[in-house]
Short mmCIF file of C-alpha atoms and ligand atoms in Angstrom, two decimals:
data_model
loop_
_atom_site.label_atom_id
_atom_site.label_comp_id
_atom_site.label_asym_id
_atom_site.label_seq_id
_atom_site.Cartn_x
_atom_site.Cartn_y
_atom_site.Cartn_z
CA MET A 1 -39.26 22.13 -6.85
CA THR A 2 -40.86 19.85 -4.23
CA GLU A 3 -39.15 19.28 -0.78
CA THR A 4 -37.23 16.15 -1.52
CA ASP A 5 -35.93 17.39 -5.14
CA ALA A 6 -34.56 19.95 -2.46
CA ALA A 7 -33.15 17.75 -0.24
CA THR A 8 -31.40 15.97 -3.49
CA SER A 9 -30.91 19.25 -5.03
CA VAL A 10 -29.10 19.94 -1.60
CA ARG A 11 -27.07 17.05 -1.47
CA TYR A 12 -25.51 16.65 -4.93
CA ARG A 13 -24.05 20.53 -3.86
CA ARG A 14 -22.91 19.89 -0.61
CA PHE A 15 -20.86 17.16 -2.51
CA ALA A 16 -19.68 19.22 -5.52
CA GLU A 17 -18.71 21.95 -2.71
CA ILE A 18 -17.37 19.66 -0.05
CA GLU A 19 -16.07 16.82 -1.84
CA ALA A 20 -15.76 16.46 -5.40
CA ARG A 21 -13.90 20.69 -5.33
CA GLY A 22 -10.09 20.50 -5.81
CA TYR A 23 -10.51 16.68 -6.27
CA SER A 24 -12.52 15.96 -9.62
CA PRO A 25 -13.59 19.12 -11.38
CA THR A 26 -15.77 16.27 -13.98
CA TYR A 27 -17.69 15.77 -10.98
CA ASP A 28 -17.75 19.17 -9.04
CA GLU A 29 -19.30 20.25 -12.94
CA TRP A 30 -21.91 17.31 -12.85
CA CYS A 31 -22.88 17.41 -9.32
CA ILE A 32 -23.61 21.28 -9.19
CA GLY A 33 -25.03 20.64 -13.01
CA ILE A 34 -27.94 18.02 -11.46
CA SER A 35 -28.35 19.86 -7.94
CA GLY A 36 -30.03 23.30 -10.28
CA ASP A 37 -31.36 20.49 -12.41
CA PRO A 38 -35.17 19.59 -11.81
CA GLU A 39 -35.70 16.98 -14.60
CA LEU A 40 -32.82 14.91 -13.14
CA LEU A 41 -33.12 15.39 -9.85
CA ALA A 42 -36.94 14.26 -10.34
CA LEU A 43 -35.42 11.03 -11.70
CA LEU A 44 -33.72 10.41 -8.56
CA ASP A 45 -36.13 11.09 -6.70
CA THR A 46 -37.50 7.82 -7.93
CA LEU A 47 -35.40 5.92 -5.74
CA PRO A 48 -35.81 5.72 -2.07
CA PRO A 49 -33.18 8.05 -0.23
CA PRO A 50 -30.07 6.30 1.02
CA ARG A 51 -29.82 5.30 -3.54
CA ARG A 52 -29.90 9.08 -4.32
CA GLN A 53 -26.44 9.03 -3.08
CA PRO A 54 -24.11 11.04 -5.61
CA ASN A 55 -21.24 8.43 -5.56
CA LEU A 56 -23.41 5.85 -6.54
CA PHE A 57 -25.26 7.92 -9.58
CA LEU A 58 -21.60 8.76 -10.64
CA GLY A 59 -20.15 5.37 -10.55
CA ALA A 60 -23.28 3.95 -12.27
CA ALA A 61 -23.62 6.40 -15.00
CA ARG A 62 -20.15 5.78 -15.96
CA PHE A 63 -20.75 2.04 -15.58
CA VAL A 64 -23.59 2.10 -18.22
CA GLY A 65 -21.18 4.00 -20.01
CA ALA A 66 -21.76 7.96 -18.86
CA PRO A 67 -18.79 9.45 -21.00
CA LEU A 68 -16.47 11.80 -19.34
CA GLY A 69 -17.13 15.66 -20.57
CA GLY A 70 -19.43 18.72 -19.74
CA TYR A 71 -22.38 18.46 -18.03
CA ALA A 72 -24.68 18.65 -21.14
CA SER A 73 -23.12 15.72 -22.44
CA PHE A 74 -23.73 13.62 -19.26
CA ARG A 75 -27.25 14.94 -18.99
CA SER A 76 -28.45 13.93 -21.98
CA PHE A 77 -26.87 10.38 -21.72
CA VAL A 78 -28.53 9.68 -18.16
CA LEU A 79 -31.88 10.69 -20.12
CA ASP A 80 -31.41 8.28 -22.86
CA ARG A 81 -29.98 5.60 -20.84
CA TRP A 82 -32.02 6.25 -17.43
CA PRO A 83 -33.60 2.41 -16.64
CA GLY A 84 -29.80 0.62 -17.12
CA ILE A 85 -28.38 3.54 -14.91
CA ARG A 86 -31.29 3.46 -12.60
CA ASP A 87 -31.55 -0.86 -12.57
CA VAL A 88 -27.28 -0.83 -11.51
CA MET A 89 -28.70 1.97 -9.07
CA ALA A 90 -30.98 -0.60 -7.04
CA SER A 91 -29.12 -2.93 -7.33
CA ARG A 92 -25.74 -2.39 -6.72
CA SER A 93 -23.91 0.31 -3.37
CA THR A 94 -20.81 2.27 -3.12
CA GLN A 95 -17.99 -0.37 -2.29
CA THR A 96 -14.74 1.37 -3.08
CA ASN A 97 -12.01 -1.00 -2.64
CA GLU A 98 -8.78 1.17 -2.08
CA ALA A 99 -5.39 -0.82 -1.59
CA GLY A 100 -3.72 2.95 -1.27
CA ARG A 101 -5.37 2.36 2.49
CA CYS A 102 -2.57 -0.26 3.37
CA ALA A 103 0.07 2.79 3.34
CA VAL A 104 -1.60 3.98 6.86
CA LEU A 105 -1.98 0.41 7.83
CA LEU A 106 1.25 -0.22 7.78
CA PRO A 107 3.21 0.93 10.22
CA SER A 108 0.94 -0.60 13.01
CA LEU A 109 0.18 -3.77 10.99
CA ALA A 110 4.04 -4.17 11.25
CA ALA A 111 4.38 -2.59 14.78
CA ILE A 112 1.65 -5.31 15.84
CA SER A 113 3.77 -8.07 14.48
CA ALA A 114 7.22 -7.15 15.77
CA SER A 115 5.64 -6.80 19.64
CA GLU A 116 4.07 -9.94 19.33
CA GLY A 117 6.94 -12.01 17.30
CA ARG A 118 4.34 -13.83 15.30
CA PRO A 119 3.50 -13.75 11.64
CA LEU A 120 -0.51 -12.07 11.14
CA ALA A 121 -3.81 -13.66 10.31
CA LEU A 122 -5.84 -10.90 9.04
CA ILE A 123 -9.44 -10.40 8.66
CA GLU A 124 -11.15 -7.42 7.01
CA VAL A 125 -14.41 -7.29 8.05
CA GLY A 126 -16.31 -5.10 5.14
CA ALA A 127 -13.47 -5.85 2.58
CA SER A 128 -15.07 -5.47 -0.58
CA ALA A 129 -13.04 -7.42 -3.49
CA GLY A 130 -10.00 -7.72 -0.73
CA VAL A 131 -7.30 -5.87 -2.11
CA CYS A 132 -6.55 -4.55 1.21
CA LEU A 133 -5.54 -8.21 3.01
CA TYR A 134 -2.18 -8.08 0.69
CA PRO A 135 -0.48 -5.08 2.54
CA ASP A 136 2.76 -7.78 2.13
CA ARG A 137 2.08 -8.00 -1.42
CA TYR A 138 2.91 -3.74 -2.16
CA ALA A 139 5.66 -0.90 -2.13
CA TYR A 140 5.36 2.03 -0.45
CA SER A 141 6.80 5.09 -0.48
CA TYR A 142 6.71 7.41 2.66
CA SER A 143 7.97 11.28 1.98
CA PRO A 144 9.42 11.66 4.42
CA GLY A 145 10.27 8.24 5.02
CA PRO A 146 11.49 5.33 3.96
CA VAL A 147 10.56 3.12 1.33
CA LEU A 148 9.33 -0.45 1.62
CA GLU A 149 9.23 -3.02 -1.17
CA PRO A 150 8.42 -7.00 -1.05
CA ALA A 151 11.82 -8.92 -1.97
CA GLY A 152 10.80 -9.60 -5.54
CA GLY A 153 9.22 -6.98 -6.43
CA SER A 154 5.77 -5.45 -6.38
CA PRO A 155 3.08 -5.60 -9.31
CA VAL A 156 1.14 -2.31 -8.22
CA PRO A 157 2.62 0.84 -8.45
CA PRO A 158 4.31 1.60 -5.24
CA LEU A 159 1.75 3.68 -2.98
CA ALA A 160 2.63 7.18 -2.49
CA CYS A 161 1.93 8.64 1.16
CA SER A 162 3.15 12.24 2.80
CA ALA A 163 3.88 11.25 6.67
CA SER A 164 4.38 13.65 9.75
CA GLY A 165 4.75 13.07 12.80
CA ASP A 166 6.96 10.53 14.51
CA VAL A 167 5.76 7.57 12.36
CA PRO A 168 6.92 4.01 14.02
CA TRP A 169 8.42 3.05 10.71
CA PRO A 170 8.71 -0.66 10.05
CA SER A 171 12.25 -2.19 8.67
CA ARG A 172 10.92 -4.79 7.04
CA LEU A 173 7.36 -5.29 5.70
CA PRO A 174 5.24 -7.76 7.92
CA GLU A 175 5.07 -11.65 7.17
CA VAL A 176 1.05 -12.44 6.22
CA VAL A 177 0.16 -16.30 6.77
CA SER A 178 -3.80 -15.90 6.24
CA ARG A 179 -6.20 -13.61 4.59
CA SER A 180 -9.92 -13.19 5.32
CA GLY A 181 -13.13 -11.19 5.70
CA VAL A 182 -16.72 -10.27 5.96
CA ASP A 183 -19.07 -8.40 3.43
CA LEU A 184 -22.75 -8.04 3.27
CA ASN A 185 -21.76 -8.24 -0.51
CA PRO A 186 -18.04 -9.85 -1.50
CA LEU A 187 -16.57 -8.56 -4.81
CA ASP A 188 -15.13 -11.29 -6.71
CA ALA A 189 -11.58 -10.10 -8.63
CA ALA A 190 -11.96 -12.49 -11.26
CA ASN A 191 -15.46 -10.88 -12.32
CA ASP A 192 -15.37 -8.68 -15.07
CA ASP A 193 -18.54 -7.08 -13.96
CA ASP A 194 -17.22 -6.49 -10.54
CA THR A 195 -14.02 -4.78 -11.27
CA ARG A 196 -15.63 -3.24 -13.80
CA TRP A 197 -18.09 -1.34 -10.92
CA LEU A 198 -14.87 -0.89 -8.46
CA GLU A 199 -13.15 0.99 -12.15
CA ALA A 200 -16.42 3.14 -11.74
CA LEU A 201 -16.48 3.88 -8.67
CA VAL A 202 -12.49 5.55 -8.71
CA TRP A 203 -12.94 9.56 -9.63
CA PRO A 204 -12.89 10.50 -12.95
CA GLU A 205 -9.31 12.31 -12.57
CA HIS A 206 -7.51 9.30 -9.99
CA GLY A 207 -6.47 7.86 -13.41
CA PHE A 208 -3.61 6.90 -10.98
CA ARG A 209 -5.66 4.59 -8.39
CA ALA A 210 -7.64 3.20 -11.33
CA GLU A 211 -3.98 1.95 -12.69
CA ARG A 212 -3.61 0.35 -8.81
CA LEU A 213 -6.84 -0.82 -8.51
CA ARG A 214 -6.06 -3.10 -11.88
CA ALA A 215 -2.71 -4.36 -10.36
CA ALA A 216 -4.27 -5.03 -6.79
CA LEU A 217 -7.05 -7.33 -8.00
CA GLY A 218 -4.76 -9.16 -10.21
CA VAL A 219 -2.93 -10.08 -7.12
CA VAL A 220 -5.91 -10.52 -5.03
CA ARG A 221 -6.84 -12.84 -8.44
CA ALA A 222 -3.58 -14.73 -8.34
CA GLU A 223 -4.10 -16.04 -4.07
CA PRO A 224 -7.97 -15.18 -3.26
CA PRO A 225 -8.66 -15.10 0.22
CA LEU A 226 -11.14 -16.23 1.90
CA LEU A 227 -14.34 -13.82 1.93
CA VAL A 228 -17.75 -14.98 3.82
CA ARG A 229 -21.21 -12.91 2.49
CA GLY A 230 -22.87 -11.83 5.54
CA ASP A 231 -22.88 -8.76 8.33
CA LEU A 232 -19.92 -8.17 10.42
CA ASN A 233 -21.24 -8.23 13.90
CA GLU A 234 -22.63 -12.17 12.70
CA HIS A 235 -19.21 -13.31 11.21
CA VAL A 236 -16.09 -11.61 13.20
CA LEU A 237 -15.77 -13.93 15.42
CA PRO A 238 -16.38 -17.60 13.13
CA LEU A 239 -13.34 -16.19 11.80
CA ILE A 240 -11.21 -15.56 14.33
CA ASP A 241 -12.29 -19.12 15.23
CA ARG A 242 -10.55 -20.28 11.86
CA ALA A 243 -7.48 -17.94 11.93
CA PRO A 244 -4.15 -20.09 12.54
CA SER A 245 -3.27 -20.43 16.66
CA ASP A 246 0.29 -19.53 15.80
CA ALA A 247 -0.21 -16.22 14.47
CA VAL A 248 -1.56 -12.57 16.17
CA VAL A 249 -5.49 -11.67 14.56
CA VAL A 250 -5.36 -8.56 13.20
CA VAL A 251 -9.06 -7.94 12.47
CA PHE A 252 -9.30 -4.51 10.66
CA HIS A 253 -11.61 -1.90 8.49
CA SER A 254 -11.44 1.10 6.30
CA ALA A 255 -14.69 3.01 5.80
CA VAL A 256 -17.43 0.74 6.84
CA LEU A 257 -18.53 1.75 10.20
CA ALA A 258 -20.65 4.21 7.98
CA TYR A 259 -22.57 1.65 6.86
CA LEU A 260 -24.13 0.42 10.17
CA ASP A 261 -26.30 2.02 12.71
CA PRO A 262 -25.20 3.64 15.63
CA ALA A 263 -26.56 0.37 17.75
CA GLY A 264 -24.18 -1.75 15.22
CA ARG A 265 -21.27 0.04 15.55
CA GLU A 266 -21.30 0.17 19.35
CA ARG A 267 -21.92 -3.70 19.26
CA PHE A 268 -18.86 -3.89 17.17
CA ARG A 269 -16.58 -2.11 19.34
CA THR A 270 -17.69 -4.04 22.49
CA THR A 271 -16.82 -7.10 20.63
CA MET A 272 -13.36 -6.01 19.64
CA LEU A 273 -12.40 -3.86 23.03
CA ARG A 274 -13.13 -6.87 24.90
CA LEU A 275 -11.57 -9.15 22.05
CA ALA A 276 -7.96 -6.83 22.33
CA GLU A 277 -8.24 -6.71 26.36
CA ASP A 278 -8.39 -10.72 26.37
CA ARG A 279 -4.84 -12.20 26.69
CA ALA A 280 -5.63 -15.78 26.25
CA ARG A 281 -5.02 -15.31 22.15
CA PRO A 282 -2.79 -12.18 20.68
CA LEU A 283 -5.52 -9.83 18.39
CA HIS A 284 -5.42 -6.55 17.73
CA TRP A 285 -8.17 -4.28 16.30
CA LEU A 286 -7.45 -1.95 13.71
CA SER A 287 -9.64 0.70 12.52
CA HIS A 288 -9.78 3.39 9.88
CA GLU A 289 -12.55 5.74 9.79
CA GLY A 290 -13.81 8.79 8.82
CA GLN A 291 -14.17 11.54 11.58
CA GLY A 292 -17.71 12.20 11.10
CA THR A 293 -18.56 7.89 11.50
CA LEU A 294 -16.79 8.04 15.28
CA ALA A 295 -19.05 10.54 15.99
CA GLY A 296 -20.91 9.31 18.87
CA VAL A 297 -19.25 6.45 19.63
CA ALA A 298 -17.23 6.55 22.58
CA GLY A 299 -13.34 7.36 21.98
CA ALA A 300 -14.04 9.22 19.01
CA MET A 301 -11.83 12.55 17.82
CA GLU A 302 -13.37 16.00 17.44
CA LYS A 303 -13.00 17.51 14.19
CA ALA A 304 -10.38 20.82 14.28
CA PRO A 305 -12.40 24.10 14.46
CA GLY A 306 -12.71 24.66 10.38
CA GLU A 307 -11.52 21.44 9.25
CA ARG A 308 -13.83 20.61 6.19
CA ASP A 309 -12.82 17.30 5.62
CA GLY A 310 -12.46 14.50 4.56
CA ARG A 311 -9.95 13.02 6.65
CA PHE A 312 -10.15 10.02 8.33
CA VAL A 313 -8.53 8.83 12.33
CA LEU A 314 -6.75 4.98 12.56
CA GLN A 315 -7.16 3.98 15.90
CA HIS A 316 -5.78 0.86 17.49
CA ASN A 317 -7.07 -1.01 19.87
CA GLY A 318 -10.26 1.73 20.27
CA ARG A 319 -7.13 4.44 20.70
CA THR A 320 -6.03 7.17 18.28
CA VAL A 321 -3.13 6.99 16.81
CA ALA A 322 -3.01 9.26 13.56
CA ARG A 323 -5.25 11.30 10.88
CA THR A 324 -4.87 10.16 7.84
CA GLY A 325 -5.91 10.92 3.70
CA PRO A 326 -9.10 8.86 3.13
CA HIS A 327 -7.63 7.49 0.45
CA GLY A 328 -4.37 6.51 2.47
CA GLN A 329 -2.30 9.12 0.76
CA SER A 330 -1.31 11.31 4.13
CA ILE A 331 -0.62 10.25 7.56
CA GLU A 332 -0.28 12.29 10.72
CA TRP A 333 1.46 9.59 13.58
CA LEU A 334 -0.38 11.91 16.53
C1 LIG B 1 -16.41 2.07 1.19
S1 LIG B 1 -16.47 -0.02 1.43
C2 LIG B 1 -14.73 -0.03 1.26
C3 LIG B 1 -13.70 -1.32 1.36
C4 LIG B 1 -12.35 -1.64 1.95
N1 LIG B 1 -12.56 -1.86 2.92
C5 LIG B 1 -11.57 -0.55 1.55
O1 LIG B 1 -11.21 0.60 2.65
O2 LIG B 1 -11.34 -0.40 0.01
C6 LIG B 1 -17.49 -0.21 2.07
C7 LIG B 1 -17.89 -1.83 2.24
O3 LIG B 1 -18.63 -2.28 3.65
C8 LIG B 1 -19.28 -3.41 3.16
N2 LIG B 1 -20.23 -2.82 4.57
C9 LIG B 1 -21.24 -2.36 4.73
N3 LIG B 1 -21.69 -3.23 5.61
C10 LIG B 1 -21.64 -4.04 5.84
C11 LIG B 1 -21.88 -4.97 7.24
N4 LIG B 1 -22.85 -4.80 8.19
N5 LIG B 1 -21.04 -5.97 6.75
C12 LIG B 1 -20.17 -6.00 6.39
N6 LIG B 1 -20.09 -5.63 5.33
C13 LIG B 1 -20.37 -4.42 5.60
C14 LIG B 1 -19.57 -2.55 1.71
O4 LIG B 1 -20.71 -3.66 0.73
C15 LIG B 1 -18.66 -2.71 1.39
O5 LIG B 1 -18.36 -3.58 0.87
#
């Protein structure tokens, strides 16, 4: 095994043990298999290191049609269909779009709208297909906590979220008057290839997430947001300028900053703190990111000793307010 093979092997073993174990037995088994398979590791190592990412490979293989089953059938599918899988890995990136994250954003969004006495103009940076721009269209079931739903119900199954701490529960969903976002590669909820790609990124055993994704994409299709293509640092100010002046702007992001280099993260953070402090127009910044992502960025939280995960940090105007499940499945108010 060459040195790069060894690095890829370690990467897949870690992914199996730290990320997939307990959440996806299929991906756990496949990644353990890959980590000890010189032939597959050699194929992966024909790609540049960032494109050897487990989630990208697993999603690409399923996008091309890999059957769910044991490692032997996965392996023979990959050997048979490698050129097609490789093309997907070279042209697509991981853009998982998770409506469930609205459950951990909602208490802050509702509190912002209530305290400013205005409806919301939402701007999501790193929006993917934009399913997180519709927090007012989803139903929520917090436990313990309230059940909330839009007047007339929601076509999306309720977003279940376990709660702890003193969460500032909203009494109703906030009003949203505009939805816009930016992404390096905005996905189109009306495009079959894009929606199939998003489904391939949902882990095999998470059928409820696939169902939720399909329904949420229907919400996006019914009333598409303004999504611009490009880098968030270049586009956030023009998007703020376009927002209706009688609304309170909330710029938010979820699972995005990991894709930026430290300079890009720091530039964005400085911009957002400056805007949030400027009282000329009401603007708030909600950041929902992995704890590791924030390391090195001032205001980051340390991982608790022995913490394995996994968990995300929710910050409001740079101040940490909660720890959350990465897909919005839990919120611990601090
Ligand atoms: C993991 S997805 C998360 C999507 C969505 N925020 C959610 O929580 O469901 C990360 C998204 O960030 C986008 N992205 C990464 N770097 C970016 C950048 N510099 N500017 C704009 N978008 C970026 C990716 O294209 C991708 O769609």
